[in-house]
Amino acid sequence: MNLLKWAICLIMLAAFAKMCSMESDSRNGPRADAVVESTEVVRELGSKNSSPPAKYHVYAHYVYEVGGREYRARYLVAITARESRANQEAAQFPAGRPITIGYNPKKPAYSVIVVPEIPRFHAVL
């Protein structure tokens, strides 16, 4: 049983490393102009004894073009414990706002918002 747990941990670690590598390739890759289409605030309930009891994830949905092809993506811009703060963060990305994204040149569908600058792990209290 311990071997199975270790195998699962290694698989999860490898997946996390791949995700970080893809984000790094996008963050450091070519730039493109993009436009915010919408924002989304997602309420996630915590476990029974968690504090805070809920978290709010704020996503910006945007559209951009690379090599004549249009892409749509979403990016996690903030995580917060308060709904009012989540709504404030979402208001930073109104529909129609121009932004700059970085994308992975090998896989242009993978992108991150680079302007305005958002810290990689942006948690807001």
Tab-separated table of N, CA and C in Angstrom:
chain	number	residue	atom	x	y	z
A	1	MET	N	0.826	-1.196	0.000
A	1	MET	CA	0.000	0.000	0.000
A	1	MET	C	0.870	1.259	0.000
A	2	ASN	N	1.957	1.258	0.773
A	2	ASN	CA	2.839	2.422	0.782
A	2	ASN	C	3.441	2.680	-0.588
A	3	LEU	N	3.747	1.615	-1.311
A	3	LEU	CA	4.302	1.757	-2.650
A	3	LEU	C	3.305	2.452	-3.580
A	4	LEU	N	2.037	2.114	-3.452
A	4	LEU	CA	0.994	2.748	-4.258
A	4	LEU	C	0.897	4.241	-3.937
A	5	LYS	N	0.954	4.584	-2.655
A	5	LYS	CA	0.898	6.001	-2.258
A	5	LYS	C	2.086	6.765	-2.833
A	6	TRP	N	3.275	6.167	-2.779
A	6	TRP	CA	4.462	6.818	-3.325
A	6	TRP	C	4.337	6.994	-4.837
A	7	ALA	N	3.811	5.986	-5.506
A	7	ALA	CA	3.639	6.073	-6.956
A	7	ALA	C	2.676	7.201	-7.317
A	8	ILE	N	1.586	7.306	-6.580
A	8	ILE	CA	0.615	8.377	-6.822
A	8	ILE	C	1.254	9.736	-6.572
A	9	CYS	N	2.025	9.856	-5.494
A	9	CYS	CA	2.711	11.120	-5.185
A	9	CYS	C	3.683	11.500	-6.299
A	10	LEU	N	4.428	10.527	-6.803
A	10	LEU	CA	5.381	10.808	-7.881
A	10	LEU	C	4.668	11.247	-9.158
A	11	ILE	N	3.562	10.615	-9.468
A	11	ILE	CA	2.788	11.005	-10.651
A	11	ILE	C	2.261	12.427	-10.491
A	12	MET	N	1.747	12.750	-9.308
A	12	MET	CA	1.237	14.104	-9.059
A	12	MET	C	2.366	15.128	-9.132
A	13	LEU	N	3.526	14.788	-8.591
A	13	LEU	CA	4.674	15.686	-8.629
A	13	LEU	C	5.120	15.928	-10.075
A	14	ALA	N	5.152	14.869	-10.871
A	14	ALA	CA	5.531	15.009	-12.279
A	14	ALA	C	4.527	15.885	-13.030
A	15	ALA	N	3.242	15.707	-12.750
A	15	ALA	CA	2.209	16.521	-13.402
A	15	ALA	C	2.351	17.987	-13.008
A	16	PHE	N	2.626	18.247	-11.727
A	16	PHE	CA	2.808	19.623	-11.255
A	16	PHE	C	4.035	20.252	-11.912
A	17	ALA	N	5.129	19.495	-12.008
A	17	ALA	CA	6.345	20.008	-12.641
A	17	ALA	C	6.083	20.339	-14.110
A	18	LYS	N	5.339	19.491	-14.801
A	18	LYS	CA	5.008	19.738	-16.216
A	18	LYS	C	4.160	21.001	-16.352
A	19	MET	N	3.185	21.168	-15.442
A	19	MET	CA	2.326	22.347	-15.476
A	19	MET	C	3.159	23.613	-15.255
A	20	CYS	N	4.079	23.578	-14.279
A	20	CYS	CA	4.932	24.738	-14.010
A	20	CYS	C	5.829	25.039	-15.204
A	21	SER	N	6.334	23.995	-15.847
A	21	SER	CA	7.183	24.174	-17.019
A	21	SER	C	6.401	24.824	-18.159
A	22	MET	N	5.167	24.374	-18.373
A	22	MET	CA	4.338	24.950	-19.438
A	22	MET	C	4.015	26.404	-19.134
A	23	GLU	N	3.737	26.719	-17.851
A	23	GLU	CA	3.460	28.114	-17.505
A	23	GLU	C	4.704	28.957	-17.715
A	24	SER	N	5.867	28.432	-17.332
A	24	SER	CA	7.113	29.165	-17.523
A	24	SER	C	7.379	29.407	-19.009
A	25	ASP	N	7.144	28.384	-19.845
A	25	ASP	CA	7.325	28.554	-21.292
A	25	ASP	C	6.408	29.646	-21.829
A	26	SER	N	5.199	29.728	-21.302
A	26	SER	CA	4.255	30.761	-21.736
A	26	SER	C	4.661	32.127	-21.205
A	27	ARG	N	5.009	32.191	-19.920
A	27	ARG	CA	5.375	33.464	-19.289
A	27	ARG	C	6.605	34.070	-19.969
A	28	ASN	N	7.539	33.225	-20.382
A	28	ASN	CA	8.781	33.701	-20.992
A	28	ASN	C	8.742	33.669	-22.517
A	29	GLY	N	7.607	33.286	-23.077
A	29	GLY	CA	7.491	33.151	-24.528
A	29	GLY	C	7.104	34.446	-25.213
A	30	PRO	N	6.778	34.342	-26.489
A	30	PRO	CA	6.359	35.520	-27.253
A	30	PRO	C	5.109	36.161	-26.642
A	31	ARG	N	4.902	37.418	-26.960
A	31	ARG	CA	3.753	38.168	-26.454
A	31	ARG	C	2.715	38.348	-27.554
A	32	ALA	N	1.479	38.526	-27.115
A	32	ALA	CA	0.390	38.826	-28.049
A	32	ALA	C	-0.617	39.718	-27.340
A	33	ASP	N	-1.283	40.552	-28.115
A	33	ASP	CA	-2.366	41.365	-27.567
A	33	ASP	C	-3.590	40.479	-27.400
A	34	ALA	N	-4.333	40.730	-26.339
A	34	ALA	CA	-5.551	39.969	-26.064
A	34	ALA	C	-6.610	40.926	-25.546
A	35	VAL	N	-7.840	40.449	-25.505
A	35	VAL	CA	-8.955	41.243	-24.991
A	35	VAL	C	-9.748	40.377	-24.021
A	36	VAL	N	-10.056	40.947	-22.853
A	36	VAL	CA	-10.866	40.240	-21.865
A	36	VAL	C	-12.284	40.113	-22.408
A	37	GLU	N	-12.820	38.903	-22.367
A	37	GLU	CA	-14.210	38.669	-22.774
A	37	GLU	C	-15.139	38.706	-21.572
A	38	SER	N	-14.681	38.172	-20.447
A	38	SER	CA	-15.507	38.143	-19.239
A	38	SER	C	-14.641	37.749	-18.055
A	39	THR	N	-15.211	37.907	-16.871
A	39	THR	CA	-14.570	37.388	-15.663
A	39	THR	C	-15.559	36.460	-14.983
A	40	GLU	N	-15.021	35.621	-14.132
A	40	GLU	CA	-15.829	34.616	-13.449
A	40	GLU	C	-15.327	34.497	-12.015
A	41	VAL	N	-16.247	34.533	-11.061
A	41	VAL	CA	-15.916	34.298	-9.656
A	41	VAL	C	-16.529	32.958	-9.275
A	42	VAL	N	-15.676	32.023	-8.872
A	42	VAL	CA	-16.122	30.676	-8.524
A	42	VAL	C	-15.944	30.470	-7.024
A	43	ARG	N	-17.037	30.143	-6.360
A	43	ARG	CA	-17.001	29.877	-4.914
A	43	ARG	C	-16.705	28.398	-4.710
A	44	GLU	N	-15.692	28.119	-3.909
A	44	GLU	CA	-15.308	26.742	-3.620
A	44	GLU	C	-15.436	26.517	-2.123
A	45	LEU	N	-16.294	25.584	-1.747
A	45	LEU	CA	-16.466	25.278	-0.330
A	45	LEU	C	-15.284	24.473	0.173
A	46	GLY	N	-14.832	24.809	1.383
A	46	GLY	CA	-13.749	24.062	2.004
A	46	GLY	C	-14.285	22.821	2.688
A	47	SER	N	-13.387	22.069	3.273
A	47	SER	CA	-13.818	20.891	4.020
A	47	SER	C	-14.514	21.333	5.304
A	48	LYS	N	-15.085	20.395	6.008
A	48	LYS	CA	-15.905	20.679	7.186
A	48	LYS	C	-15.189	21.555	8.219
A	49	ASN	N	-13.912	21.303	8.445
A	49	ASN	CA	-13.168	22.031	9.479
A	49	ASN	C	-12.218	23.080	8.912
A	50	SER	N	-12.347	23.405	7.643
A	50	SER	CA	-11.388	24.334	7.054
A	50	SER	C	-11.706	25.771	7.437
A	51	SER	N	-10.656	26.554	7.434
A	51	SER	CA	-10.803	27.977	7.697
A	51	SER	C	-10.008	28.707	6.625
A	52	PRO	N	-10.598	29.551	5.856
A	52	PRO	CA	-12.004	29.957	5.842
A	52	PRO	C	-12.889	28.847	5.267
A	53	PRO	N	-14.194	28.923	5.522
A	53	PRO	CA	-15.099	27.878	5.046
A	53	PRO	C	-15.260	27.853	3.519
A	54	ALA	N	-14.939	28.957	2.859
A	54	ALA	CA	-15.041	29.010	1.395
A	54	ALA	C	-13.914	29.867	0.845
A	55	LYS	N	-13.536	29.597	-0.403
A	55	LYS	CA	-12.564	30.408	-1.132
A	55	LYS	C	-13.221	30.836	-2.432
A	56	TYR	N	-12.789	31.962	-2.931
A	56	TYR	CA	-13.300	32.485	-4.192
A	56	TYR	C	-12.150	32.561	-5.198
A	57	HIS	N	-12.313	31.891	-6.325
A	57	HIS	CA	-11.328	31.911	-7.400
A	57	HIS	C	-11.832	32.880	-8.462
A	58	VAL	N	-10.971	33.788	-8.882
A	58	VAL	CA	-11.330	34.785	-9.888
A	58	VAL	C	-10.596	34.448	-11.190
A	59	TYR	N	-11.358	34.240	-12.251
A	59	TYR	CA	-10.795	33.908	-13.559
A	59	TYR	C	-11.102	35.018	-14.555
A	60	ALA	N	-10.128	35.327	-15.396
A	60	ALA	CA	-10.343	36.220	-16.534
A	60	ALA	C	-10.385	35.350	-17.787
A	61	HIS	N	-11.430	35.502	-18.580
A	61	HIS	CA	-11.558	34.807	-19.868
A	61	HIS	C	-11.165	35.805	-20.950
A	62	TYR	N	-10.305	35.377	-21.869
A	62	TYR	CA	-9.821	36.310	-22.881
A	62	TYR	C	-9.643	35.612	-24.223
A	63	VAL	N	-9.493	36.429	-25.253
A	63	VAL	CA	-9.305	35.932	-26.622
A	63	VAL	C	-8.064	36.612	-27.208
A	64	TYR	N	-7.301	35.838	-27.999
A	64	TYR	CA	-6.099	36.373	-28.641
A	64	TYR	C	-5.854	35.622	-29.943
A	65	GLU	N	-4.946	36.157	-30.743
A	65	GLU	CA	-4.660	35.553	-32.042
A	65	GLU	C	-3.160	35.324	-32.186
A	66	VAL	N	-2.803	34.144	-32.674
A	66	VAL	CA	-1.410	33.800	-32.962
A	66	VAL	C	-1.374	33.129	-34.330
A	67	GLY	N	-0.557	33.666	-35.217
A	67	GLY	CA	-0.415	33.070	-36.543
A	67	GLY	C	-1.717	32.985	-37.317
A	68	GLY	N	-2.593	33.972	-37.127
A	68	GLY	CA	-3.864	33.987	-37.836
A	68	GLY	C	-4.938	33.090	-37.239
A	69	ARG	N	-4.620	32.417	-36.143
A	69	ARG	CA	-5.601	31.538	-35.493
A	69	ARG	C	-6.042	32.154	-34.166
A	70	GLU	N	-7.348	32.106	-33.918
A	70	GLU	CA	-7.906	32.677	-32.689
A	70	GLU	C	-7.914	31.626	-31.578
A	71	TYR	N	-7.534	32.075	-30.378
A	71	TYR	CA	-7.535	31.212	-29.196
A	71	TYR	C	-8.349	31.868	-28.094
A	72	ARG	N	-8.998	31.051	-27.294
A	72	ARG	CA	-9.705	31.522	-26.106
A	72	ARG	C	-9.092	30.802	-24.918
A	73	ALA	N	-8.937	31.547	-23.821
A	73	ALA	CA	-8.325	30.950	-22.631
A	73	ALA	C	-8.902	31.600	-21.389
A	74	ARG	N	-8.615	30.987	-20.267
A	74	ARG	CA	-8.951	31.613	-18.988
A	74	ARG	C	-7.723	31.506	-18.104
A	75	TYR	N	-7.597	32.474	-17.196
A	75	TYR	CA	-6.431	32.524	-16.326
A	75	TYR	C	-6.887	32.866	-14.917
A	76	LEU	N	-6.381	32.140	-13.955
A	76	LEU	CA	-6.692	32.396	-12.548
A	76	LEU	C	-5.944	33.645	-12.113
A	77	VAL	N	-6.681	34.720	-11.817
A	77	VAL	CA	-6.034	35.976	-11.453
A	77	VAL	C	-5.974	36.208	-9.953
A	78	ALA	N	-6.813	35.521	-9.163
A	78	ALA	CA	-6.766	35.708	-7.711
A	78	ALA	C	-7.532	34.603	-7.002
A	79	ILE	N	-7.130	34.374	-5.756
A	79	ILE	CA	-7.864	33.507	-4.833
A	79	ILE	C	-8.016	34.307	-3.551
A	80	THR	N	-9.229	34.380	-3.039
A	80	THR	CA	-9.472	35.155	-1.828
A	80	THR	C	-10.524	34.478	-0.961
A	81	ALA	N	-10.545	34.859	0.300
A	81	ALA	CA	-11.510	34.288	1.247
A	81	ALA	C	-12.806	35.091	1.299
A	82	ARG	N	-12.798	36.301	0.718
A	82	ARG	CA	-13.984	37.157	0.818
A	82	ARG	C	-14.595	37.409	-0.559
A	83	GLU	N	-15.900	37.248	-0.635
A	83	GLU	CA	-16.593	37.465	-1.905
A	83	GLU	C	-16.447	38.910	-2.372
A	84	SER	N	-16.517	39.858	-1.441
A	84	SER	CA	-16.401	41.267	-1.830
A	84	SER	C	-15.036	41.544	-2.458
A	85	ARG	N	-13.996	40.949	-1.911
A	85	ARG	CA	-12.652	41.130	-2.469
A	85	ARG	C	-12.542	40.445	-3.840
A	86	ALA	N	-13.166	39.272	-3.975
A	86	ALA	CA	-13.162	38.572	-5.263
A	86	ALA	C	-13.823	39.441	-6.335
A	87	ASN	N	-14.924	40.088	-5.980
A	87	ASN	CA	-15.611	40.965	-6.934
A	87	ASN	C	-14.752	42.174	-7.292
A	88	GLN	N	-13.981	42.694	-6.315
A	88	GLN	CA	-13.059	43.801	-6.599
A	88	GLN	C	-11.980	43.361	-7.583
A	89	GLU	N	-11.443	42.166	-7.364
A	89	GLU	CA	-10.417	41.639	-8.269
A	89	GLU	C	-10.996	41.427	-9.668
A	90	ALA	N	-12.209	40.890	-9.747
A	90	ALA	CA	-12.853	40.657	-11.043
A	90	ALA	C	-13.076	41.977	-11.780
A	91	ALA	N	-13.380	43.034	-11.036
A	91	ALA	CA	-13.630	44.342	-11.646
A	91	ALA	C	-12.381	44.905	-12.330
A	92	GLN	N	-11.209	44.384	-11.991
A	92	GLN	CA	-9.958	44.827	-12.624
A	92	GLN	C	-9.872	44.357	-14.085
A	93	PHE	N	-10.741	43.402	-14.450
A	93	PHE	CA	-10.702	42.807	-15.786
A	93	PHE	C	-12.070	42.892	-16.465
A	94	PRO	N	-12.548	44.118	-16.725
A	94	PRO	CA	-13.858	44.248	-17.377
A	94	PRO	C	-13.801	43.751	-18.822
A	95	ALA	N	-14.934	43.316	-19.328
A	95	ALA	CA	-15.022	42.887	-20.728
A	95	ALA	C	-14.559	44.018	-21.632
A	96	GLY	N	-13.738	43.681	-22.601
A	96	GLY	CA	-13.219	44.669	-23.535
A	96	GLY	C	-11.867	45.230	-23.154
A	97	ARG	N	-11.392	44.950	-21.939
A	97	ARG	CA	-10.098	45.485	-21.515
A	97	ARG	C	-8.976	44.826	-22.319
A	98	PRO	N	-8.093	45.642	-22.907
A	98	PRO	CA	-6.941	45.061	-23.594
A	98	PRO	C	-5.903	44.592	-22.571
A	99	ILE	N	-5.319	43.437	-22.817
A	99	ILE	CA	-4.265	42.888	-21.964
A	99	ILE	C	-3.180	42.326	-22.873
A	100	THR	N	-2.058	41.965	-22.280
A	100	THR	CA	-0.983	41.301	-23.009
A	100	THR	C	-0.790	39.922	-22.408
A	101	ILE	N	-0.667	38.935	-23.277
A	101	ILE	CA	-0.434	37.573	-22.802
A	101	ILE	C	0.909	37.089	-23.336
A	102	GLY	N	1.468	36.124	-22.621
A	102	GLY	CA	2.620	35.386	-23.123
A	102	GLY	C	2.110	33.999	-23.477
A	103	TYR	N	2.633	33.416	-24.535
A	103	TYR	CA	2.154	32.092	-24.918
A	103	TYR	C	3.327	31.167	-25.219
A	104	ASN	N	3.060	29.886	-25.124
A	104	ASN	CA	4.052	28.866	-25.418
A	104	ASN	C	4.172	28.764	-26.938
A	105	PRO	N	5.348	29.047	-27.503
A	105	PRO	CA	5.464	29.027	-28.964
A	105	PRO	C	5.216	27.644	-29.572
A	106	LYS	N	5.435	26.584	-28.807
A	106	LYS	CA	5.185	25.231	-29.313
A	106	LYS	C	3.707	24.863	-29.230
A	107	LYS	N	3.007	25.462	-28.264
A	107	LYS	CA	1.578	25.202	-28.063
A	107	LYS	C	0.897	26.527	-27.742
A	108	PRO	N	0.576	27.329	-28.753
A	108	PRO	CA	0.026	28.670	-28.517
A	108	PRO	C	-1.262	28.700	-27.701
A	109	ALA	N	-1.942	27.568	-27.570
A	109	ALA	CA	-3.161	27.539	-26.752
A	109	ALA	C	-2.839	27.707	-25.269
A	110	TYR	N	-1.591	27.475	-24.875
A	110	TYR	CA	-1.176	27.674	-23.483
A	110	TYR	C	-0.682	29.101	-23.333
A	111	SER	N	-1.368	29.871	-22.484
A	111	SER	CA	-1.011	31.279	-22.329
A	111	SER	C	-1.218	31.736	-20.894
A	112	VAL	N	-0.578	32.856	-20.572
A	112	VAL	CA	-0.735	33.495	-19.261
A	112	VAL	C	-0.834	35.001	-19.477
A	113	ILE	N	-1.520	35.669	-18.570
A	113	ILE	CA	-1.596	37.131	-18.625
A	113	ILE	C	-0.289	37.687	-18.071
A	114	VAL	N	0.360	38.559	-18.844
A	114	VAL	CA	1.607	39.168	-18.371
A	114	VAL	C	1.466	40.672	-18.126
A	115	VAL	N	0.508	41.336	-18.762
A	115	VAL	CA	0.231	42.752	-18.512
A	115	VAL	C	-1.277	42.908	-18.454
A	116	PRO	N	-1.837	43.321	-17.326
A	116	PRO	CA	-1.135	43.750	-16.128
A	116	PRO	C	-0.466	42.561	-15.447
A	117	GLU	N	0.627	42.852	-14.752
A	117	GLU	CA	1.385	41.791	-14.091
A	117	GLU	C	0.579	41.204	-12.944
A	118	ILE	N	0.497	39.887	-12.919
A	118	ILE	CA	-0.196	39.166	-11.853
A	118	ILE	C	0.817	38.210	-11.246
A	119	PRO	N	1.060	38.291	-9.941
A	119	PRO	CA	1.992	37.334	-9.340
A	119	PRO	C	1.544	35.903	-9.632
A	120	ARG	N	2.491	34.996	-9.746
A	120	ARG	CA	2.187	33.606	-10.115
A	120	ARG	C	1.154	32.992	-9.189
A	121	PHE	N	1.308	33.149	-7.895
A	121	PHE	CA	0.345	32.608	-6.943
A	121	PHE	C	-0.238	33.784	-6.180
A	122	HIS	N	-1.285	34.376	-6.722
A	122	HIS	CA	-1.866	35.612	-6.205
A	122	HIS	C	-3.017	35.288	-5.263
A	123	ALA	N	-2.728	35.271	-3.974
A	123	ALA	CA	-3.770	35.061	-2.968
A	123	ALA	C	-4.042	36.395	-2.295
A	124	VAL	N	-5.281	36.776	-2.222
A	124	VAL	CA	-5.674	38.054	-1.650
A	124	VAL	C	-6.511	37.781	-0.415
A	125	LEU	N	-6.181	38.443	0.671
A	125	LEU	CA	-6.951	38.226	1.902
A	125	LEU	C	-8.194	39.046	1.964
